[in-house]
């Protein structure tokens, strides 16, 4: 069963088309990775699903019901974890969750129980009566999640829930996402950290220029770019590399130079044997080659190949 | 129910905002104390009167007139006027001009000539008032003396009753505000207007906190969010005003009369007016410029409304300008309720405030509806 269906979804801001005829399906029980470079239309799509933005054209169905016509039903069944912390610093952790959960029609003991459960789930029970201003970044992120899940939504949208936190908190949140999923929630997850998406998402969609450009499991996405090879060249050079010349070598599709690490990554068509030309170009520029390695395709390779941009650009 | 939840949340947040509380409560209390103490004399109806000194030159030939003057002099002395008889070589008018005497009177058979001090106006007026009744009779008797001397006695016969001719009547109301009373009202209504400052960012603050995303994504409708926030802001600001009122009544003994409901309703609608106006400014002005605009508006309105000094006696064009200040409406109504014991004086100002609140909220509501989220 599809929890979410998006049909020919379009959103315009004046003449600018932010989302262009997008079609998408999210199945029940999935952790669905939603990726795209900045300005790709990802946030606009999420905002339309969350009823924060109006739809210009097309429709969104949540559990089979049109969210525009059944706005209250849709809102009751969606929990949103915004990228920015959306909590009241003047209210305790308990009061924050209690307030937001109360807006979803919970009352009395049920509201208290759900608030306590949400606090327990994110590991903040012992800090329930404290103000968030005393919390670490990771704890605030966990509270941000708790405020979205107390009403037990069918679909949880998590927009960059691990931005700016320490690895320990990140692991805690990723485990929480898995646990929520095991408890029956379907999750749409966006992140700039490709390794997170690769680790927890069962299916992934990549959007760019307002359009869906790829969709499938990570294996399916990786296999879709078997015609691309990913070459890692470790080098030593006093001068910055002339990546433009390498880009002009036949077969090369993308070049990424990490000057700090002195690591050059070249994506090229698999059927063209151009490694010699690439190395020759580097040597001509007095670049000392330390090692050359051809990597298997990763999700990052897929993303870069499809969008021409790094996810963190 | 969501309206109440949002209103309650608003109250909770504002109660914990120490800055708001300090400003909304401490600021007016300090101003009541400072202005009420510093300007207390401006509100006092007591005037100290210095000695009443009358220099008189008696040049009367008619015995009856002279006798009546002697009688009247005694009455004047009983009333506290120091009488000094003119001596040869004294320039009476000059002595008055030098401030040695309050007035100088010359009596002769033709009548009384009076010269009063322009420096001691109050004292002069008192003596002049006393003398004027006597002088009328004296001048009449002087005129009669020439035509029918026998009638002088009849005219001046009742000189003993002159003492009762001066009747003291106060033009002041029995109850009127002192400086502390005045500024307790003025500062309470002024601080009510300051509710517009925080209200200008009532919706914007949710956007700044990013909580607008959660609120908009929740089943609470825009109308519920709007109503909840307006009710919450109105209540918290009204509580602040009430604290100032109570503090002024208990600590400064400011008089708030006996019509507490009427006073409360005037203040409540004043707060609601400020909140709705602030909210509207929040929509009309971008990037916090609404606050700057409101600071100016509040200061001007407070000045015109008599927050710093009474503007009741304004004249010319200023007299009409002060009428546009909501602070003046409220202050006038409160003064009428408290000092004229007229609870009905609350009704026009409540009606006007409620009408403006409705207007401002409708316009703000239209702005809100145009937005996709809140």
PDB file of C-alpha atoms in Angstrom, chain A residues 6-209:
ATOM      1  CA  UNK A   6       2.313  12.390  -5.785  1.00  0.00           C
ATOM      2  CA  UNK A   7       0.773  12.895  -9.212  1.00  0.00           C
ATOM      3  CA  UNK A   8       2.046  15.485 -11.680  1.00  0.00           C
ATOM      4  CA  UNK A   9       2.873  17.815  -8.839  1.00  0.00           C
ATOM      5  CA  UNK A  10       3.812  21.333  -9.945  1.00  0.00           C
ATOM      6  CA  UNK A  11       4.568  24.443  -7.991  1.00  0.00           C
ATOM      7  CA  UNK A  12       5.352  27.800  -9.528  1.00  0.00           C
ATOM      8  CA  UNK A  13       6.630  30.978  -7.885  1.00  0.00           C
ATOM      9  CA  UNK A  14       5.755  33.558 -10.505  1.00  0.00           C
ATOM     10  CA  UNK A  15       7.471  32.328 -13.654  1.00  0.00           C
ATOM     11  CA  UNK A  16       9.868  30.095 -11.773  1.00  0.00           C
ATOM     12  CA  UNK A  17       8.896  26.433 -11.732  1.00  0.00           C
ATOM     13  CA  UNK A  18      10.203  24.989  -8.466  1.00  0.00           C
ATOM     14  CA  UNK A  19       8.567  21.592  -8.839  1.00  0.00           C
ATOM     15  CA  UNK A  20       7.795  20.380 -12.322  1.00  0.00           C
ATOM     16  CA  UNK A  21       5.307  17.570 -12.957  1.00  0.00           C
ATOM     17  CA  UNK A  22       6.693  15.325 -10.252  1.00  0.00           C
ATOM     18  CA  UNK A  23       5.371  11.808  -9.765  1.00  0.00           C
ATOM     19  CA  UNK A  24       6.349   9.786  -6.707  1.00  0.00           C
ATOM     20  CA  UNK A  25       5.112   6.949  -4.544  1.00  0.00           C
ATOM     21  CA  UNK A  26       6.157   6.148  -0.984  1.00  0.00           C
ATOM     22  CA  UNK A  27       5.172   2.699   0.253  1.00  0.00           C
ATOM     23  CA  UNK A  28       4.034   1.857   3.742  1.00  0.00           C
ATOM     24  CA  UNK A  29       6.896   0.945   6.075  1.00  0.00           C
ATOM     25  CA  UNK A  30       9.628   2.520   3.987  1.00  0.00           C
ATOM     26  CA  UNK A  31      12.390   4.861   4.989  1.00  0.00           C
ATOM     27  CA  UNK A  32      12.370   6.893   1.836  1.00  0.00           C
ATOM     28  CA  UNK A  33      15.462   8.955   1.043  1.00  0.00           C
ATOM     29  CA  UNK A  34      14.676  12.202  -0.723  1.00  0.00           C
ATOM     30  CA  UNK A  35      17.809  13.726  -2.199  1.00  0.00           C
ATOM     31  CA  UNK A  36      18.638  16.711  -4.294  1.00  0.00           C
ATOM     32  CA  UNK A  37      21.114  19.569  -4.478  1.00  0.00           C
ATOM     33  CA  UNK A  38      20.182  22.942  -2.981  1.00  0.00           C
ATOM     34  CA  UNK A  39      17.370  24.557  -4.965  1.00  0.00           C
ATOM     35  CA  UNK A  40      16.355  21.276  -6.602  1.00  0.00           C
ATOM     36  CA  UNK A  41      12.752  21.533  -5.372  1.00  0.00           C
ATOM     37  CA  UNK A  42      13.119  19.142  -2.464  1.00  0.00           C
ATOM     38  CA  UNK A  43      11.951  21.546   0.277  1.00  0.00           C
ATOM     39  CA  UNK A  44       9.142  22.880  -1.892  1.00  0.00           C
ATOM     40  CA  UNK A  45       7.868  19.316  -2.370  1.00  0.00           C
ATOM     41  CA  UNK A  46       8.107  18.593   1.356  1.00  0.00           C
ATOM     42  CA  UNK A  47       6.322  21.851   2.159  1.00  0.00           C
ATOM     43  CA  UNK A  48       3.485  20.938  -0.180  1.00  0.00           C
ATOM     44  CA  UNK A  49       3.165  17.496   1.426  1.00  0.00           C
ATOM     45  CA  UNK A  50       3.076  19.203   4.842  1.00  0.00           C
ATOM     46  CA  UNK A  51       0.393  21.672   3.651  1.00  0.00           C
ATOM     47  CA  UNK A  52       2.751  24.609   4.202  1.00  0.00           C
ATOM     48  CA  UNK A  53       2.585  25.538   0.519  1.00  0.00           C
ATOM     49  CA  UNK A  54      -0.302  25.436  -1.914  1.00  0.00           C
ATOM     50  CA  UNK A  55      -0.167  23.167  -4.945  1.00  0.00           C
ATOM     51  CA  UNK A  56      -0.136  24.888  -8.325  1.00  0.00           C
ATOM     52  CA  UNK A  57      -1.055  21.735 -10.247  1.00  0.00           C
ATOM     53  CA  UNK A  58      -1.349  18.008  -9.607  1.00  0.00           C
ATOM     54  CA  UNK A  59      -2.324  16.237  -6.430  1.00  0.00           C
ATOM     55  CA  UNK A  60      -0.921  14.590  -3.356  1.00  0.00           C
ATOM     56  CA  UNK A  61      -2.672  11.585  -1.835  1.00  0.00           C
ATOM     57  CA  UNK A  62      -2.000  10.558   1.738  1.00  0.00           C
ATOM     58  CA  UNK A  63      -3.345   7.108   2.556  1.00  0.00           C
ATOM     59  CA  UNK A  64      -5.466   7.460  -0.568  1.00  0.00           C
ATOM     60  CA  UNK A  65      -6.994  10.796   0.354  1.00  0.00           C
ATOM     61  CA  UNK A  66      -6.319  14.068  -1.403  1.00  0.00           C
ATOM     62  CA  UNK A  67      -4.532  16.280   1.117  1.00  0.00           C
ATOM     63  CA  UNK A  68      -6.064  19.486  -0.232  1.00  0.00           C
ATOM     64  CA  UNK A  69      -9.601  18.189   0.174  1.00  0.00           C
ATOM     65  CA  UNK A  70      -8.881  16.327   3.402  1.00  0.00           C
ATOM     66  CA  UNK A  71      -6.510  18.821   4.955  1.00  0.00           C
ATOM     67  CA  UNK A  72      -7.265  17.961   8.593  1.00  0.00           C
ATOM     68  CA  UNK A  73      -6.959  14.230   7.947  1.00  0.00           C
ATOM     69  CA  UNK A  74      -3.616  14.777   6.215  1.00  0.00           C
ATOM     70  CA  UNK A  75      -2.268  16.986   8.976  1.00  0.00           C
ATOM     71  CA  UNK A  76      -3.347  14.522  11.665  1.00  0.00           C
ATOM     72  CA  UNK A  77      -1.357  11.774   9.957  1.00  0.00           C
ATOM     73  CA  UNK A  78       1.834  13.655   9.197  1.00  0.00           C
ATOM     74  CA  UNK A  79       4.605  14.540  11.611  1.00  0.00           C
ATOM     75  CA  UNK A  80       7.221  16.999  10.487  1.00  0.00           C
ATOM     76  CA  UNK A  81      10.768  17.348  11.800  1.00  0.00           C
ATOM     77  CA  UNK A  82      11.948  20.632  10.280  1.00  0.00           C
ATOM     78  CA  UNK A  83      15.565  21.241   9.368  1.00  0.00           C
ATOM     79  CA  UNK A  84      15.632  24.206  11.755  1.00  0.00           C
ATOM     80  CA  UNK A  85      14.911  23.639  15.417  1.00  0.00           C
ATOM     81  CA  UNK A  86      11.234  24.431  15.880  1.00  0.00           C
ATOM     82  CA  UNK A  87      10.854  24.526  19.644  1.00  0.00           C
ATOM     83  CA  UNK A  88      10.094  27.156  22.272  1.00  0.00           C
ATOM     84  CA  UNK A  89      13.182  27.928  24.344  1.00  0.00           C
ATOM     85  CA  UNK A  90      11.025  29.372  27.150  1.00  0.00           C
ATOM     86  CA  UNK A  91       9.089  26.126  27.583  1.00  0.00           C
ATOM     87  CA  UNK A  92      10.437  22.938  29.107  1.00  0.00           C
ATOM     88  CA  UNK A  93      10.977  19.835  27.004  1.00  0.00           C
ATOM     89  CA  UNK A  94       7.769  18.369  28.444  1.00  0.00           C
ATOM     90  CA  UNK A  95       5.758  21.545  27.792  1.00  0.00           C
ATOM     91  CA  UNK A  96       6.984  21.728  24.190  1.00  0.00           C
ATOM     92  CA  UNK A  97       5.868  18.199  23.369  1.00  0.00           C
ATOM     93  CA  UNK A  98       2.648  18.575  25.384  1.00  0.00           C
ATOM     94  CA  UNK A  99       1.752  21.741  23.511  1.00  0.00           C
ATOM     95  CA  UNK A 100       2.397  20.456  19.995  1.00  0.00           C
ATOM     96  CA  UNK A 101       0.798  17.070  20.650  1.00  0.00           C
ATOM     97  CA  UNK A 102      -2.237  18.875  22.087  1.00  0.00           C
ATOM     98  CA  UNK A 103      -2.773  20.605  18.745  1.00  0.00           C
ATOM     99  CA  UNK A 104      -3.417  17.141  17.260  1.00  0.00           C
ATOM    100  CA  UNK A 105      -6.503  16.629  19.407  1.00  0.00           C
ATOM    101  CA  UNK A 106      -4.900  14.618  22.202  1.00  0.00           C
ATOM    102  CA  UNK A 107      -6.412  15.266  25.632  1.00  0.00           C
ATOM    103  CA  UNK A 108      -6.053  14.410  29.294  1.00  0.00           C
ATOM    104  CA  UNK A 109      -4.212  11.262  30.280  1.00  0.00           C
ATOM    105  CA  UNK A 110      -3.649  10.192  26.689  1.00  0.00           C
ATOM    106  CA  UNK A 111      -1.838  13.470  26.026  1.00  0.00           C
ATOM    107  CA  UNK A 112       0.290  13.061  29.140  1.00  0.00           C
ATOM    108  CA  UNK A 113       1.136   9.455  28.264  1.00  0.00           C
ATOM    109  CA  UNK A 114       2.068  10.286  24.670  1.00  0.00           C
ATOM    110  CA  UNK A 115       4.217  13.182  25.853  1.00  0.00           C
ATOM    111  CA  UNK A 116       6.013  10.917  28.307  1.00  0.00           C
ATOM    112  CA  UNK A 117       6.459   8.244  25.605  1.00  0.00           C
ATOM    113  CA  UNK A 118       7.935  10.741  23.163  1.00  0.00           C
ATOM    114  CA  UNK A 119      10.355  11.999  25.820  1.00  0.00           C
ATOM    115  CA  UNK A 120      11.317   8.417  26.640  1.00  0.00           C
ATOM    116  CA  UNK A 121      11.779   7.612  22.975  1.00  0.00           C
ATOM    117  CA  UNK A 122      14.305  10.388  22.424  1.00  0.00           C
ATOM    118  CA  UNK A 123      16.008   9.772  25.764  1.00  0.00           C
ATOM    119  CA  UNK A 124      15.040  13.052  27.416  1.00  0.00           C
ATOM    120  CA  UNK A 125      12.819  11.766  30.236  1.00  0.00           C
ATOM    121  CA  UNK A 126      15.280  12.832  32.872  1.00  0.00           C
ATOM    122  CA  UNK A 127      15.508  16.330  31.361  1.00  0.00           C
ATOM    123  CA  UNK A 128      11.749  16.756  30.906  1.00  0.00           C
ATOM    124  CA  UNK A 129      11.460  19.741  33.206  1.00  0.00           C
ATOM    125  CA  UNK A 130      14.445  21.611  31.827  1.00  0.00           C
ATOM    126  CA  UNK A 131      14.388  24.453  29.353  1.00  0.00           C
ATOM    127  CA  UNK A 132      15.926  23.635  25.948  1.00  0.00           C
ATOM    128  CA  UNK A 133      18.368  26.527  26.290  1.00  0.00           C
ATOM    129  CA  UNK A 134      20.303  24.306  28.681  1.00  0.00           C
ATOM    130  CA  UNK A 135      20.422  21.456  26.129  1.00  0.00           C
ATOM    131  CA  UNK A 136      23.241  20.481  23.786  1.00  0.00           C
ATOM    132  CA  UNK A 137      22.676  20.679  20.039  1.00  0.00           C
ATOM    133  CA  UNK A 138      22.019  16.934  19.877  1.00  0.00           C
ATOM    134  CA  UNK A 139      19.464  17.062  22.681  1.00  0.00           C
ATOM    135  CA  UNK A 140      17.640  19.915  20.980  1.00  0.00           C
ATOM    136  CA  UNK A 141      17.533  17.860  17.771  1.00  0.00           C
ATOM    137  CA  UNK A 142      16.048  14.956  19.716  1.00  0.00           C
ATOM    138  CA  UNK A 143      13.430  17.248  21.237  1.00  0.00           C
ATOM    139  CA  UNK A 144      12.708  18.516  17.723  1.00  0.00           C
ATOM    140  CA  UNK A 145      11.940  14.920  16.745  1.00  0.00           C
ATOM    141  CA  UNK A 146       9.885  14.226  19.871  1.00  0.00           C
ATOM    142  CA  UNK A 147       7.590  17.166  19.093  1.00  0.00           C
ATOM    143  CA  UNK A 148       6.779  15.552  15.733  1.00  0.00           C
ATOM    144  CA  UNK A 149       6.073  12.006  16.848  1.00  0.00           C
ATOM    145  CA  UNK A 150       3.986  12.268  20.030  1.00  0.00           C
ATOM    146  CA  UNK A 151       0.729  12.117  18.058  1.00  0.00           C
ATOM    147  CA  UNK A 152       1.930   8.913  16.335  1.00  0.00           C
ATOM    148  CA  UNK A 153       1.684  10.013  12.714  1.00  0.00           C
ATOM    149  CA  UNK A 154       1.576   7.487   9.864  1.00  0.00           C
ATOM    150  CA  UNK A 155       4.079   9.498   7.863  1.00  0.00           C
ATOM    151  CA  UNK A 156       7.051  11.304   9.382  1.00  0.00           C
ATOM    152  CA  UNK A 157       8.969  13.798   7.282  1.00  0.00           C
ATOM    153  CA  UNK A 158      12.489  14.403   8.526  1.00  0.00           C
ATOM    154  CA  UNK A 159      14.302  17.278   6.915  1.00  0.00           C
ATOM    155  CA  UNK A 160      18.023  17.157   7.727  1.00  0.00           C
ATOM    156  CA  UNK A 161      17.480  15.930  11.294  1.00  0.00           C
ATOM    157  CA  UNK A 162      21.192  15.453  11.977  1.00  0.00           C
ATOM    158  CA  UNK A 163      22.549  18.822  10.869  1.00  0.00           C
ATOM    159  CA  UNK A 164      25.242  20.243  13.130  1.00  0.00           C
ATOM    160  CA  UNK A 165      25.400  17.587  15.809  1.00  0.00           C
ATOM    161  CA  UNK A 166      28.094  15.311  17.215  1.00  0.00           C
ATOM    162  CA  UNK A 167      28.548  11.716  15.918  1.00  0.00           C
ATOM    163  CA  UNK A 168      27.109  10.216  19.109  1.00  0.00           C
ATOM    164  CA  UNK A 169      23.864  12.201  18.812  1.00  0.00           C
ATOM    165  CA  UNK A 170      23.752  11.414  15.107  1.00  0.00           C
ATOM    166  CA  UNK A 171      23.907   7.683  15.818  1.00  0.00           C
ATOM    167  CA  UNK A 172      21.198   8.091  18.438  1.00  0.00           C
ATOM    168  CA  UNK A 173      18.947   9.844  15.936  1.00  0.00           C
ATOM    169  CA  UNK A 174      19.617   7.327  13.161  1.00  0.00           C
ATOM    170  CA  UNK A 175      18.752   4.489  15.547  1.00  0.00           C
ATOM    171  CA  UNK A 176      15.605   6.393  16.525  1.00  0.00           C
ATOM    172  CA  UNK A 177      14.619   6.673  12.876  1.00  0.00           C
ATOM    173  CA  UNK A 178      15.031   2.913  12.463  1.00  0.00           C
ATOM    174  CA  UNK A 179      13.035   2.286  15.639  1.00  0.00           C
ATOM    175  CA  UNK A 180      10.217   4.575  14.510  1.00  0.00           C
ATOM    176  CA  UNK A 181      10.146   2.697  11.247  1.00  0.00           C
ATOM    177  CA  UNK A 182      10.000  -0.650  13.039  1.00  0.00           C
ATOM    178  CA  UNK A 183       7.107   0.704  15.115  1.00  0.00           C
ATOM    179  CA  UNK A 184       5.131   1.226  11.919  1.00  0.00           C
ATOM    180  CA  UNK A 185       5.838   4.762  10.767  1.00  0.00           C
ATOM    181  CA  UNK A 186       6.737   5.487   7.181  1.00  0.00           C
ATOM    182  CA  UNK A 187       9.544   8.011   6.946  1.00  0.00           C
ATOM    183  CA  UNK A 188      10.663  10.468   4.320  1.00  0.00           C
ATOM    184  CA  UNK A 189      14.246  11.351   5.087  1.00  0.00           C
ATOM    185  CA  UNK A 190      16.356  14.105   3.565  1.00  0.00           C
ATOM    186  CA  UNK A 191      20.004  14.660   4.341  1.00  0.00           C
ATOM    187  CA  UNK A 192      23.199  16.133   2.970  1.00  0.00           C
ATOM    188  CA  UNK A 193      25.059  13.164   4.428  1.00  0.00           C
ATOM    189  CA  UNK A 194      25.070  10.495   1.714  1.00  0.00           C
ATOM    190  CA  UNK A 195      26.375   7.833   4.094  1.00  0.00           C
ATOM    191  CA  UNK A 196      23.303   8.330   6.336  1.00  0.00           C
ATOM    192  CA  UNK A 197      20.944   7.924   3.419  1.00  0.00           C
ATOM    193  CA  UNK A 198      22.841   4.853   2.233  1.00  0.00           C
ATOM    194  CA  UNK A 199      22.743   3.414   5.747  1.00  0.00           C
ATOM    195  CA  UNK A 200      19.077   3.752   6.630  1.00  0.00           C
ATOM    196  CA  UNK A 201      16.983   4.331   3.500  1.00  0.00           C
ATOM    197  CA  UNK A 202      15.287   1.441   1.753  1.00  0.00           C
ATOM    198  CA  UNK A 203      14.407   3.478  -1.329  1.00  0.00           C
ATOM    199  CA  UNK A 204      15.751   6.730  -2.648  1.00  0.00           C
ATOM    200  CA  UNK A 205      14.519   9.452  -4.989  1.00  0.00           C
ATOM    201  CA  UNK A 206      16.805  12.063  -6.512  1.00  0.00           C
ATOM    202  CA  UNK A 207      15.348  15.372  -7.658  1.00  0.00           C
ATOM    203  CA  UNK A 208      16.966  18.132  -9.635  1.00  0.00           C
ATOM    204  CA  UNK A 209      15.570  21.257 -11.306  1.00  0.00           C
TER     205      UNK A 209
END
